Coordinates of C-alpha atoms (C1' of nucleotides) in Angstrom, one line a residue:
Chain A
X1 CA 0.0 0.0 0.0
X2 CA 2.7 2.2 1.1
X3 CA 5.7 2.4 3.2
X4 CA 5.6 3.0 6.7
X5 CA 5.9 7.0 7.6
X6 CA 7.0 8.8 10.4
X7 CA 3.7 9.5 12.5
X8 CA 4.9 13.5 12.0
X9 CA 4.9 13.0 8.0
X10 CA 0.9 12.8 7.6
X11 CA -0.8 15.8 6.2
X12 CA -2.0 18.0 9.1
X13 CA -5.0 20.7 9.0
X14 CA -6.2 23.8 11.1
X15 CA -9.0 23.2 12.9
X16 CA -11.9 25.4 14.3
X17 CA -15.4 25.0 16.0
X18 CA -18.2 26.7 14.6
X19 CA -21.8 27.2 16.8
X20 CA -25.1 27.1 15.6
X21 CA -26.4 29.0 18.7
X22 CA -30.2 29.1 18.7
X23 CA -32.6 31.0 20.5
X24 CA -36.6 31.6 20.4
X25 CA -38.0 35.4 20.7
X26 CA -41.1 37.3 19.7
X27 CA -42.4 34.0 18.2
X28 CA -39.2 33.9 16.0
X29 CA -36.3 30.9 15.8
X30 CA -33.0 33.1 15.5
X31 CA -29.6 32.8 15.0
X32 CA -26.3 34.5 17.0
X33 CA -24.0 36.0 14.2
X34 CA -21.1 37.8 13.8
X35 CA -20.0 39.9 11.8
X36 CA -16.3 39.6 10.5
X37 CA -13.8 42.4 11.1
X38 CA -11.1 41.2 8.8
X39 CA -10.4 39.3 5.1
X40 CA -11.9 36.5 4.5
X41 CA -15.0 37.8 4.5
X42 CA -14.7 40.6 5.8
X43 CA -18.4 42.4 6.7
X44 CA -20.0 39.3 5.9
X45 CA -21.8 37.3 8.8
X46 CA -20.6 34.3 10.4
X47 CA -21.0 31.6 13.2
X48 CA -19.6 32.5 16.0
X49 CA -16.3 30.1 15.8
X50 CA -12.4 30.1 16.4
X51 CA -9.4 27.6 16.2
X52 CA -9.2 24.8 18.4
X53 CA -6.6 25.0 20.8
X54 CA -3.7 22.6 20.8
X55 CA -4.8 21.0 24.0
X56 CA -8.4 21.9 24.5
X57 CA -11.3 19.0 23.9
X58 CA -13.6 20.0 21.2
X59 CA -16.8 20.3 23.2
X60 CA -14.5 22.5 25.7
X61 CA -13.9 24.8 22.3
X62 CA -17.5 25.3 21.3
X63 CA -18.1 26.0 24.9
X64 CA -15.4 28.2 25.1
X65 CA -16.8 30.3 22.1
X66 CA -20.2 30.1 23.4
X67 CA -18.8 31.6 26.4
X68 CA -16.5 34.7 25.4
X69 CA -19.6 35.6 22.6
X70 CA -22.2 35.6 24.8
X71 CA -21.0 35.2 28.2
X72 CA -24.0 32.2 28.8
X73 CA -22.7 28.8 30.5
X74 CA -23.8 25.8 30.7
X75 CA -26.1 25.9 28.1
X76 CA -27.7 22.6 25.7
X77 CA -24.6 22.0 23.4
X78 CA -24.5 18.9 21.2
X79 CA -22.5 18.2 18.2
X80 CA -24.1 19.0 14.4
X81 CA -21.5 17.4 11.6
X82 CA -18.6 18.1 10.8
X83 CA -17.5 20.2 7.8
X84 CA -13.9 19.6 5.7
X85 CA -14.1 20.2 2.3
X86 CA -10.9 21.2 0.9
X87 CA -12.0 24.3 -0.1
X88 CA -14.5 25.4 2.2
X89 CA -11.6 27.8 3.8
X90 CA -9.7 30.3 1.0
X91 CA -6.7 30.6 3.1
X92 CA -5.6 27.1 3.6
X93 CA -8.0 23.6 4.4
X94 CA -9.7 24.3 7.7
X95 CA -11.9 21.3 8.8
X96 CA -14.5 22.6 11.3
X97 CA -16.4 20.6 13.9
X98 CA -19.8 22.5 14.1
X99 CA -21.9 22.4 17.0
X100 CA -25.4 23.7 17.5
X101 CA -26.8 24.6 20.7
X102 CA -29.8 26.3 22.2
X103 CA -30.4 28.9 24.6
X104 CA -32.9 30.9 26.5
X105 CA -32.5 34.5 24.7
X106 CA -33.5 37.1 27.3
X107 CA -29.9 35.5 29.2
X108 CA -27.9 37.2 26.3
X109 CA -25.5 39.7 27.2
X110 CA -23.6 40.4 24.4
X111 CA -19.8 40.8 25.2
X112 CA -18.4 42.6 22.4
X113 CA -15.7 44.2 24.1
X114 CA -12.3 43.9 22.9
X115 CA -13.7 42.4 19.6
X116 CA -15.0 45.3 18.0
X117 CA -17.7 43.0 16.5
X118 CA -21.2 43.0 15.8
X119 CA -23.4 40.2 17.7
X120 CA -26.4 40.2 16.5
X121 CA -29.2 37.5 16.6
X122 CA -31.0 37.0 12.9
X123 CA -34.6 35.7 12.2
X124 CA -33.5 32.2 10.3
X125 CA -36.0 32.7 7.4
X126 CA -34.3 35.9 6.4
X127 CA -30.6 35.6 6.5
X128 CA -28.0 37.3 4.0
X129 CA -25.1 35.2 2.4
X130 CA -23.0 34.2 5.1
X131 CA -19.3 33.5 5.5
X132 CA -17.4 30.4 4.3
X133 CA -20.1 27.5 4.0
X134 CA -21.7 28.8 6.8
X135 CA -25.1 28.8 4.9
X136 CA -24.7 24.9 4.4
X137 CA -23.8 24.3 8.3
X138 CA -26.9 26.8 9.5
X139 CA -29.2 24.5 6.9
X140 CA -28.0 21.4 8.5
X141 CA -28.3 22.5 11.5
X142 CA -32.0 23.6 11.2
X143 CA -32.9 20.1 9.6
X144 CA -31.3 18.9 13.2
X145 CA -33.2 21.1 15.1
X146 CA -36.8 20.1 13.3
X147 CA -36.0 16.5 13.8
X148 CA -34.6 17.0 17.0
X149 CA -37.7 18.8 18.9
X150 CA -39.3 15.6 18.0
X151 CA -38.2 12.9 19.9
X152 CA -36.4 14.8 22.9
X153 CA -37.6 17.7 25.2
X154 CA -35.4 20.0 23.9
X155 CA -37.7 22.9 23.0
X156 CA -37.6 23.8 26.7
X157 CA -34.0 25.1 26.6
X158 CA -35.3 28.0 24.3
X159 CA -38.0 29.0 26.9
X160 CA -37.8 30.8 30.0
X161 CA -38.0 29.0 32.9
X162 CA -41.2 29.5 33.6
X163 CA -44.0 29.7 30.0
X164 CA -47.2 29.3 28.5
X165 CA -48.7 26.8 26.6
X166 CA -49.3 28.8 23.7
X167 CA -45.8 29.8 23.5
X168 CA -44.5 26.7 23.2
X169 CA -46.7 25.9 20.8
X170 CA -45.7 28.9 18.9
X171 CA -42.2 27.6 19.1
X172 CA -42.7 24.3 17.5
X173 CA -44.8 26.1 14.7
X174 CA -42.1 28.3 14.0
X175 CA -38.9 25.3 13.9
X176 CA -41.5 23.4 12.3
X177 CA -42.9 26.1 10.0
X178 CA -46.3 24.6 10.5
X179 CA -49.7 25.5 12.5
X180 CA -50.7 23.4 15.1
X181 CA -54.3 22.4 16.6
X182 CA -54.2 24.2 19.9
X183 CA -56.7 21.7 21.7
X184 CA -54.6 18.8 20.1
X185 CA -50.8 20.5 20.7
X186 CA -51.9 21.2 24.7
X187 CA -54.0 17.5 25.1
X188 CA -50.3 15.5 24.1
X189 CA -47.9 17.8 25.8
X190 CA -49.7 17.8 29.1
X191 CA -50.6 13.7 28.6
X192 CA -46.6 13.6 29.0
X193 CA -46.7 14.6 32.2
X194 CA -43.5 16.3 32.0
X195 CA -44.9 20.0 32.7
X196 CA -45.6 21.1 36.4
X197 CA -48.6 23.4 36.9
X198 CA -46.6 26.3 38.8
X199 CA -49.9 28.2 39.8
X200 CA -48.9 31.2 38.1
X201 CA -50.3 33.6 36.0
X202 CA -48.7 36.1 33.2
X203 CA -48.9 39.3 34.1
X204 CA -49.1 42.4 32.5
X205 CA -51.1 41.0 29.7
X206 CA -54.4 42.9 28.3
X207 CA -56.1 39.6 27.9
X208 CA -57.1 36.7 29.7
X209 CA -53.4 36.2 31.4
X210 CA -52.4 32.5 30.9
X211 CA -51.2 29.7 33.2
X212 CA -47.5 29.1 33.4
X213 CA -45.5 25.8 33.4
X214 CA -42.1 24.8 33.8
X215 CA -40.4 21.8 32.6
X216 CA -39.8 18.7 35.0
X217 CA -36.6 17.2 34.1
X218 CA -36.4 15.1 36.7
X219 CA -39.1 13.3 35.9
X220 CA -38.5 12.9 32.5
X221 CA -35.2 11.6 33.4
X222 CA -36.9 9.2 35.3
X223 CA -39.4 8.4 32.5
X224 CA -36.7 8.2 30.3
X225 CA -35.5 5.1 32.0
X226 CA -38.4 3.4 32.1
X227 CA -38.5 3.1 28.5
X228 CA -40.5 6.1 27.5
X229 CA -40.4 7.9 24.4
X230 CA -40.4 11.4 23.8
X231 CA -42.5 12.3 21.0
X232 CA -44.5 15.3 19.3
X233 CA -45.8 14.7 15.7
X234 CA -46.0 17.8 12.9
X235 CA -50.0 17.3 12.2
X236 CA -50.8 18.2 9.0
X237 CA -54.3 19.7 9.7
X238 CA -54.1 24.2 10.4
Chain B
X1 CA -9.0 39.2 23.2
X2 CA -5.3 38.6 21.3
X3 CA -3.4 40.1 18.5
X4 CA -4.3 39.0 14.9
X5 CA -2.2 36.0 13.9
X6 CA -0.8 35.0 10.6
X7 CA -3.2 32.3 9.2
X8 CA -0.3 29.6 9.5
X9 CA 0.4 30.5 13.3
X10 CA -2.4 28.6 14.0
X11 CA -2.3 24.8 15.4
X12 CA -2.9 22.2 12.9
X13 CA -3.7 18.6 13.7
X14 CA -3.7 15.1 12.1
X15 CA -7.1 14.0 10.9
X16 CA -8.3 10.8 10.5
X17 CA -11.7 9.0 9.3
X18 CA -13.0 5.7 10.7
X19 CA -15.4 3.2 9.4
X20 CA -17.9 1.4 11.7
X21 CA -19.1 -1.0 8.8
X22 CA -22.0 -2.9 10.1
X23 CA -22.9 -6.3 8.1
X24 CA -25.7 -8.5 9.3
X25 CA -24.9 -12.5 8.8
X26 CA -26.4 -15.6 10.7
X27 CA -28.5 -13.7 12.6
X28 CA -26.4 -11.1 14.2
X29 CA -25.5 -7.8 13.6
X30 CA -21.3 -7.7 12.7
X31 CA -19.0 -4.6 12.4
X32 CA -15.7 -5.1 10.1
X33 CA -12.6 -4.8 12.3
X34 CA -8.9 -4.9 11.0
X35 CA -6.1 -6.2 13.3
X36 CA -3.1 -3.8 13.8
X37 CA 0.5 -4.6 13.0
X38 CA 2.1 -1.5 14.3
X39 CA 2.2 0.2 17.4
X40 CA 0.4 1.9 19.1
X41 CA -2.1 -0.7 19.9
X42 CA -0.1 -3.4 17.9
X43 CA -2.2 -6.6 17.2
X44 CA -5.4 -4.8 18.8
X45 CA -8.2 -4.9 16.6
X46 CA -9.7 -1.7 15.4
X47 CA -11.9 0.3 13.1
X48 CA -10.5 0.9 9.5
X49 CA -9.3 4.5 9.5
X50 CA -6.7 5.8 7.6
X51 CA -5.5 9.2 7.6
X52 CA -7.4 12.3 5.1
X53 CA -5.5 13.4 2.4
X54 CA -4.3 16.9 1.8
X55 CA -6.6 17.9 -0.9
X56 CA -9.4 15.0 -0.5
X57 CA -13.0 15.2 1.0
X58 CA -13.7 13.6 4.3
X59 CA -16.2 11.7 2.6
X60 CA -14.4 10.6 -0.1
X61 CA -11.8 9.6 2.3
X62 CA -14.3 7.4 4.3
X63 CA -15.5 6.0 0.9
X64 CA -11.7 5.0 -0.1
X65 CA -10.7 3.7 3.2
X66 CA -14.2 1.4 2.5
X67 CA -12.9 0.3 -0.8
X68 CA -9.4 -0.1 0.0
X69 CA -10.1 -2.9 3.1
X70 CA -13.1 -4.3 1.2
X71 CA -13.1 -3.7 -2.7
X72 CA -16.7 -2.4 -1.9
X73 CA -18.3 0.4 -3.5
X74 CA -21.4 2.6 -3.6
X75 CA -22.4 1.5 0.1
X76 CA -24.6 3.5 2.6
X77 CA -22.1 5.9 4.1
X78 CA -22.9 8.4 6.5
X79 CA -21.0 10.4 8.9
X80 CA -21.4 9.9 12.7
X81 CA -19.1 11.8 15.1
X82 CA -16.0 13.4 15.6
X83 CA -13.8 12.5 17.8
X84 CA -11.1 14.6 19.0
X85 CA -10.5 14.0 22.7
X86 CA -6.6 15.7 23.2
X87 CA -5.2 12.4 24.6
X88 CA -7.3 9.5 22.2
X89 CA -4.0 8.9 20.3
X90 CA -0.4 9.1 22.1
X91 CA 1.5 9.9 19.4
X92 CA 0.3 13.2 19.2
X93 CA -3.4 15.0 18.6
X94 CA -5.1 13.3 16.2
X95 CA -9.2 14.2 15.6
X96 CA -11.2 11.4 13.6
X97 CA -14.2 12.0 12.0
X98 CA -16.0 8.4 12.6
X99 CA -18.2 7.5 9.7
X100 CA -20.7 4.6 9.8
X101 CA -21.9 2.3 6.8
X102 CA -24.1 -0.4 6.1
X103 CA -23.1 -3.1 3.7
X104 CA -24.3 -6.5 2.3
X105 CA -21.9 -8.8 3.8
X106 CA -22.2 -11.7 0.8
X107 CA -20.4 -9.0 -1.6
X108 CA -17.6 -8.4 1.2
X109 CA -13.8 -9.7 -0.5
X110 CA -11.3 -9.0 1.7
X111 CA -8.5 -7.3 -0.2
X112 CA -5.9 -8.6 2.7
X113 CA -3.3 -8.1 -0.4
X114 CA -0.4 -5.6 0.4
X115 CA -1.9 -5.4 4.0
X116 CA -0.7 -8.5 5.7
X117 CA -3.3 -7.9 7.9
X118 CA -6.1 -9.7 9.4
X119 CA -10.0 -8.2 8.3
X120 CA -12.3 -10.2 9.8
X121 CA -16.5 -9.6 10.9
X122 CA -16.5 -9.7 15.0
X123 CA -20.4 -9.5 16.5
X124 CA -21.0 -6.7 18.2
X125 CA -22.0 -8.4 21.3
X126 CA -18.7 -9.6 22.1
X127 CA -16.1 -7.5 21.3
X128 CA -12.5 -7.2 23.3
X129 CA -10.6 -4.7 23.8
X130 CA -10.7 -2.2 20.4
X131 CA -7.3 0.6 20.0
X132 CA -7.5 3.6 20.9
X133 CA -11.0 5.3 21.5
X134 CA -13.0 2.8 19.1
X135 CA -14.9 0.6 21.7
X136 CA -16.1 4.2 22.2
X137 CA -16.9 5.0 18.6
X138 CA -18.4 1.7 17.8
X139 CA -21.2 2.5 21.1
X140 CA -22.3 6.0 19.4
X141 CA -22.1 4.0 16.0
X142 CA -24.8 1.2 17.4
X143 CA -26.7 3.9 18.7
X144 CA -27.0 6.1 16.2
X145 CA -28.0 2.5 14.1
X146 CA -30.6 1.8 16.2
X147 CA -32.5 4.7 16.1
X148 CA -31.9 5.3 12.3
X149 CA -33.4 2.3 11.8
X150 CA -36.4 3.2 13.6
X151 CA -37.0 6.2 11.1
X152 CA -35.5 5.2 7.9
X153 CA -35.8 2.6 5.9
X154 CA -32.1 1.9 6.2
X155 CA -32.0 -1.9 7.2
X156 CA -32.4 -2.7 3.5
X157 CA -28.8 -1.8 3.2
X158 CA -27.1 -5.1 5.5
X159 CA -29.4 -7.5 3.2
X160 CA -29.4 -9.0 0.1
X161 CA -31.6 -7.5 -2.7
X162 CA -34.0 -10.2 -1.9
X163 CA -35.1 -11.2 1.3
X164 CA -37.8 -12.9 3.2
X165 CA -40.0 -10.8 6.1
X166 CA -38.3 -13.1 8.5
X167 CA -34.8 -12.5 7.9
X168 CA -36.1 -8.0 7.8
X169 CA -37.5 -9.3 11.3
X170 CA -34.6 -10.5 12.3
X171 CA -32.4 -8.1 11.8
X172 CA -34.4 -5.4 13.5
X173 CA -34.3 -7.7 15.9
X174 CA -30.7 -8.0 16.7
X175 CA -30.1 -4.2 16.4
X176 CA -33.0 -3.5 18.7
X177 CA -31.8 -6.4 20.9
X178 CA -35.3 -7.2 21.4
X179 CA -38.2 -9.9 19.9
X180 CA -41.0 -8.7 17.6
X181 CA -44.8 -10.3 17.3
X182 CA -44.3 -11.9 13.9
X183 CA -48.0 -10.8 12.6
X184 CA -47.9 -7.2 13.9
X185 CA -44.4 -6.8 12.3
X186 CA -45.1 -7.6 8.7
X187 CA -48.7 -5.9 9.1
X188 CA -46.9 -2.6 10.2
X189 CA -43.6 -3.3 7.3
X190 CA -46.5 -4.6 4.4
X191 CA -48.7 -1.8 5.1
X192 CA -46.0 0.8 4.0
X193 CA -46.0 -0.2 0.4
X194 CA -42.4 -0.4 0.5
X195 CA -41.7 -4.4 0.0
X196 CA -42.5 -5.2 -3.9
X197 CA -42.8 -9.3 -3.9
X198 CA -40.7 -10.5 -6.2
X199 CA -43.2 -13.7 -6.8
X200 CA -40.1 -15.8 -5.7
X201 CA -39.2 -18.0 -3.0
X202 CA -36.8 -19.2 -1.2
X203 CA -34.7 -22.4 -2.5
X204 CA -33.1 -24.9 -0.6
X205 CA -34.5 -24.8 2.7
X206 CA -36.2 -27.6 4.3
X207 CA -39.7 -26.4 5.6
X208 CA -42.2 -24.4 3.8
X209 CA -39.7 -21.9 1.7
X210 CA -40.8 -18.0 2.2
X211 CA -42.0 -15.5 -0.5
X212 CA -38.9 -13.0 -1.3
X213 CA -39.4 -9.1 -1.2
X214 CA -37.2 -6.5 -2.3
X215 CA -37.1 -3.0 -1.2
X216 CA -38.5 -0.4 -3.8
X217 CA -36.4 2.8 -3.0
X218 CA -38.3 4.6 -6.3
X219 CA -41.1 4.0 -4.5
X220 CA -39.8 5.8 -1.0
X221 CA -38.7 8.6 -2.7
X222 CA -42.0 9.6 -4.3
X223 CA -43.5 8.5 -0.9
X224 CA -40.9 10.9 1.2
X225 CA -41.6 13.6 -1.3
X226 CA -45.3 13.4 -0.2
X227 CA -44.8 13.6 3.6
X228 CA -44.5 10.3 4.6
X229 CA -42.6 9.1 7.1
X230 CA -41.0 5.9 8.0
X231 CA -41.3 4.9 11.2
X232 CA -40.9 1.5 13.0
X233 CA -42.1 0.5 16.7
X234 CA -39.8 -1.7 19.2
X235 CA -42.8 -2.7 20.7
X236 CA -42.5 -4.2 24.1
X237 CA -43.9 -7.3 23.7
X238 CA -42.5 -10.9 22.9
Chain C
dA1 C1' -70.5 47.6 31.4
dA2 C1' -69.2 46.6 26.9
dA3 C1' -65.6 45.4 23.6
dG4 C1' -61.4 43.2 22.6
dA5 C1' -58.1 39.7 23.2
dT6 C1' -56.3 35.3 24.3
dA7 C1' -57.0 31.1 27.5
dG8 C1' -59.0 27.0 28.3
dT9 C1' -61.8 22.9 27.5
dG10 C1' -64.7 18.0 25.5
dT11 C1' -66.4 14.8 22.3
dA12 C1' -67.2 11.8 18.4
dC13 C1' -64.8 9.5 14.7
dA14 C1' -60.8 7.6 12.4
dA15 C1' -56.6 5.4 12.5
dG16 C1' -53.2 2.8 14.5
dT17 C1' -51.4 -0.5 17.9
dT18 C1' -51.5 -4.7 20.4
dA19 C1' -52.5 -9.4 21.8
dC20 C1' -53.3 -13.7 20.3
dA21 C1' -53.5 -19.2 17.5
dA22 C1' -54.7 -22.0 13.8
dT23 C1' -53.8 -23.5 9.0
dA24 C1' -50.5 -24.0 4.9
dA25 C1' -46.5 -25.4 2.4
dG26 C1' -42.4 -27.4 1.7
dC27 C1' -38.8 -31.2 3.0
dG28 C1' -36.9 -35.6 4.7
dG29 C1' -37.3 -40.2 6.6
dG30 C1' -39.5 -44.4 7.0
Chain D
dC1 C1' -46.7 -42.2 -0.1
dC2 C1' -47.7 -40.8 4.4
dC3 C1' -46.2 -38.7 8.6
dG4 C1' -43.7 -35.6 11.2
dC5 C1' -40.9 -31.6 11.4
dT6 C1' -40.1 -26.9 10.5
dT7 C1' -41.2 -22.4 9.3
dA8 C1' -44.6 -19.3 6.6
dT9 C1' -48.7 -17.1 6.4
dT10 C1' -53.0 -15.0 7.8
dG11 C1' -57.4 -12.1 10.7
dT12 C1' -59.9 -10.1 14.3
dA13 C1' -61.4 -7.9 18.5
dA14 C1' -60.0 -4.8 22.2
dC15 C1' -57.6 -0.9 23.1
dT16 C1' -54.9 3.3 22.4
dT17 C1' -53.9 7.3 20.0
dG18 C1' -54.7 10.9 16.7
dT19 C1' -57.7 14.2 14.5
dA20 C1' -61.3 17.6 13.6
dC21 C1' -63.9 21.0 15.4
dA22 C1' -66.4 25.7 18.4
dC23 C1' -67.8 27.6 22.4
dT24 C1' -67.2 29.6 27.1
dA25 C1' -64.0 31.9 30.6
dT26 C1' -61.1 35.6 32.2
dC27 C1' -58.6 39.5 32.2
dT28 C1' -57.7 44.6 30.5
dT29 C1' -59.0 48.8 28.5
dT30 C1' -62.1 52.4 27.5

DNA sequence: AAAGATAGTGTACAAGTTACAATAAGCGGG
DNA sequence: CCCGCTTATTGTAACTTGTACACTATCTTT
């Protein structure tokens, strides 16, 4: 096949995270950009990404990122794919490990300081040509994200603590970019069992104010175990 | 946050891909393992991998290392994970993008040739000690299998082009590690429209031989297109 | 107190899932 | 050729889940 080589004689390649950091306002999915301050690219929006460092865990790097962008910890992170073609990068091959993670928006503090950046979140049915093939990772990522709220609780980490059933209704319609039957949507979600009642109103509201839940994620840790599935289906009905 | 660097400051690493090829044969589920015959990890077995090439694809490199150890070609590929863990290699960082594939183990030829190695199936129920991180790789590999199966009408891929309902059984049997009601199963996989009976049976078996089916992927397509979707049950029951 | 807005709820029908057992079709041996 | 062995094939009734659909309740504002 070919002779033996020296382990420092194989090809080596920079290496970077990129996030696909999600969050849920005014009944919209967004996006966390940035905007790029220097060539490749430059002005163009990007994921929030950087180089790997030569002794840092990938996971540790997209939370790193997550971190000096938007100053939010411990936040739902998972991997997405990773990306490497050999000319995704105009400077030199640069593979990059994308990760996708969501996160409850009114947390967001944007730290632009030293970077002299914009952050900006972006409605994800409207977005401009982005950096790189960023466009490809934030598509990916989406078709992820629709499958994803299906079979795992996951909605919940784009909520506030404590929501209505009508906004996380609205936040499966809008990943799902369908309409949901209200009685239908609330009759499953609550047959889970997974939402405690916390005897709360909304307040401030010019309307009938509604009840507000919280997830239960002990229980459905406990559920989980016992073999149950997680599962909310797109109906095609309005 | 730190001064601009020249592109080629940056750390680079080695990068791998590795193959969790899954066959299914006598029953039970197999993944292709090669033994080593160089440190590290000398005469362990272990996942094909071989290292990406400066200008290639990480799929195409996948797809070669595939047809390099098996002379197979045009085989369900898919990437899995990446796995980049500072210390998973100890001759230095290496990150591998793990794919996964799914192959018809009757057109496996092992091309031992130049290799002097070993390539042999192992069950996935009783594997020993793997190199490296791969024990590791091969669990997210099943796991990812097992619910893939469960919404896409993948299993097709470890069986011949014609097969009975049993042997389908079967094998969603010994991924799911569990036992299916023989009537409710080929109700549920008939009613789908999938299967076209080949008006064929088996040959050479000494009982009543069974009707042979093959899987009609035109037919999927149109269906997907349409808003179906695949889904199959691990029911509880015996 | 009336208007405006959203919250909250029940029921009948259709579709899908589950549990369960008897008959059919080949082969091989006597 | 008949019997026994082995696996293939099939239907139905009870139950669970999904779907379609419209009215009343509660709060705020004027």
């Amino acid at each position: 096949m070919q002779a033996r080589k020296n382990f420092n004689d194989f090809f080596k390649s920079a290496f970077t995270v990129d996030n696909v950091i999600f969050g849920f306002d005014e009944g919209k999915l967004k996006i966390l950009l940035i905007r790029r301050n220097e060539p490749p690219f430059e002005d163009f929006w990007a994921l929030p990404g950087y180089f790997v460092q030569p002794k840092e865990d990938l996971e540790a790097a997209a939370a790193r990122v997550l971190r000096e962008m938007t100053g939010m910890e411990n936040v739902y992170l998972e991997q997405l794919h990773t990306f490497g073609s050999p000319g995704r990068h105009n400077l030199g091959r640069v593979i990059t490990v994308a990760y996708y993670s969501l996160v409850k928006i009114a947390d967001f503090r944007p730290r632009a300081a030293g970077l002299a950046q914009d952050i900006t979140w972006h409605t994800v049915d409207d977005l401009e040509q982005l950096a790189f093939d960023h466009e490809e990772i934030v598509a990916v990522a989406l078709d992820k994200l629709k499958k994803s709220i299906r079979t795992r609780p996951v909605g919940f980490e784009l909520l506030p603590p404590a929501f209505t059933l009508t906004e996380l209704q609205h936040l499966y319609e809008a990943i799902w970019e369908t309409e949901l039957e209200k009685r239908n949507f609330r009759k499953k979600i609550l047959s889970m069992g997974l939402l405690e009642d916390l005897n709360r109103t909304q307040e401030g509201v010019a309307h009938r104010p509604a009840k507000l839940y919280r997830f239960d994620e002990a229980i459905y840790r406990k559920l989980e175990e016992s073999g149950f599935n997680f599962e909310m289906k797109e109906s095609k009905s309005k």
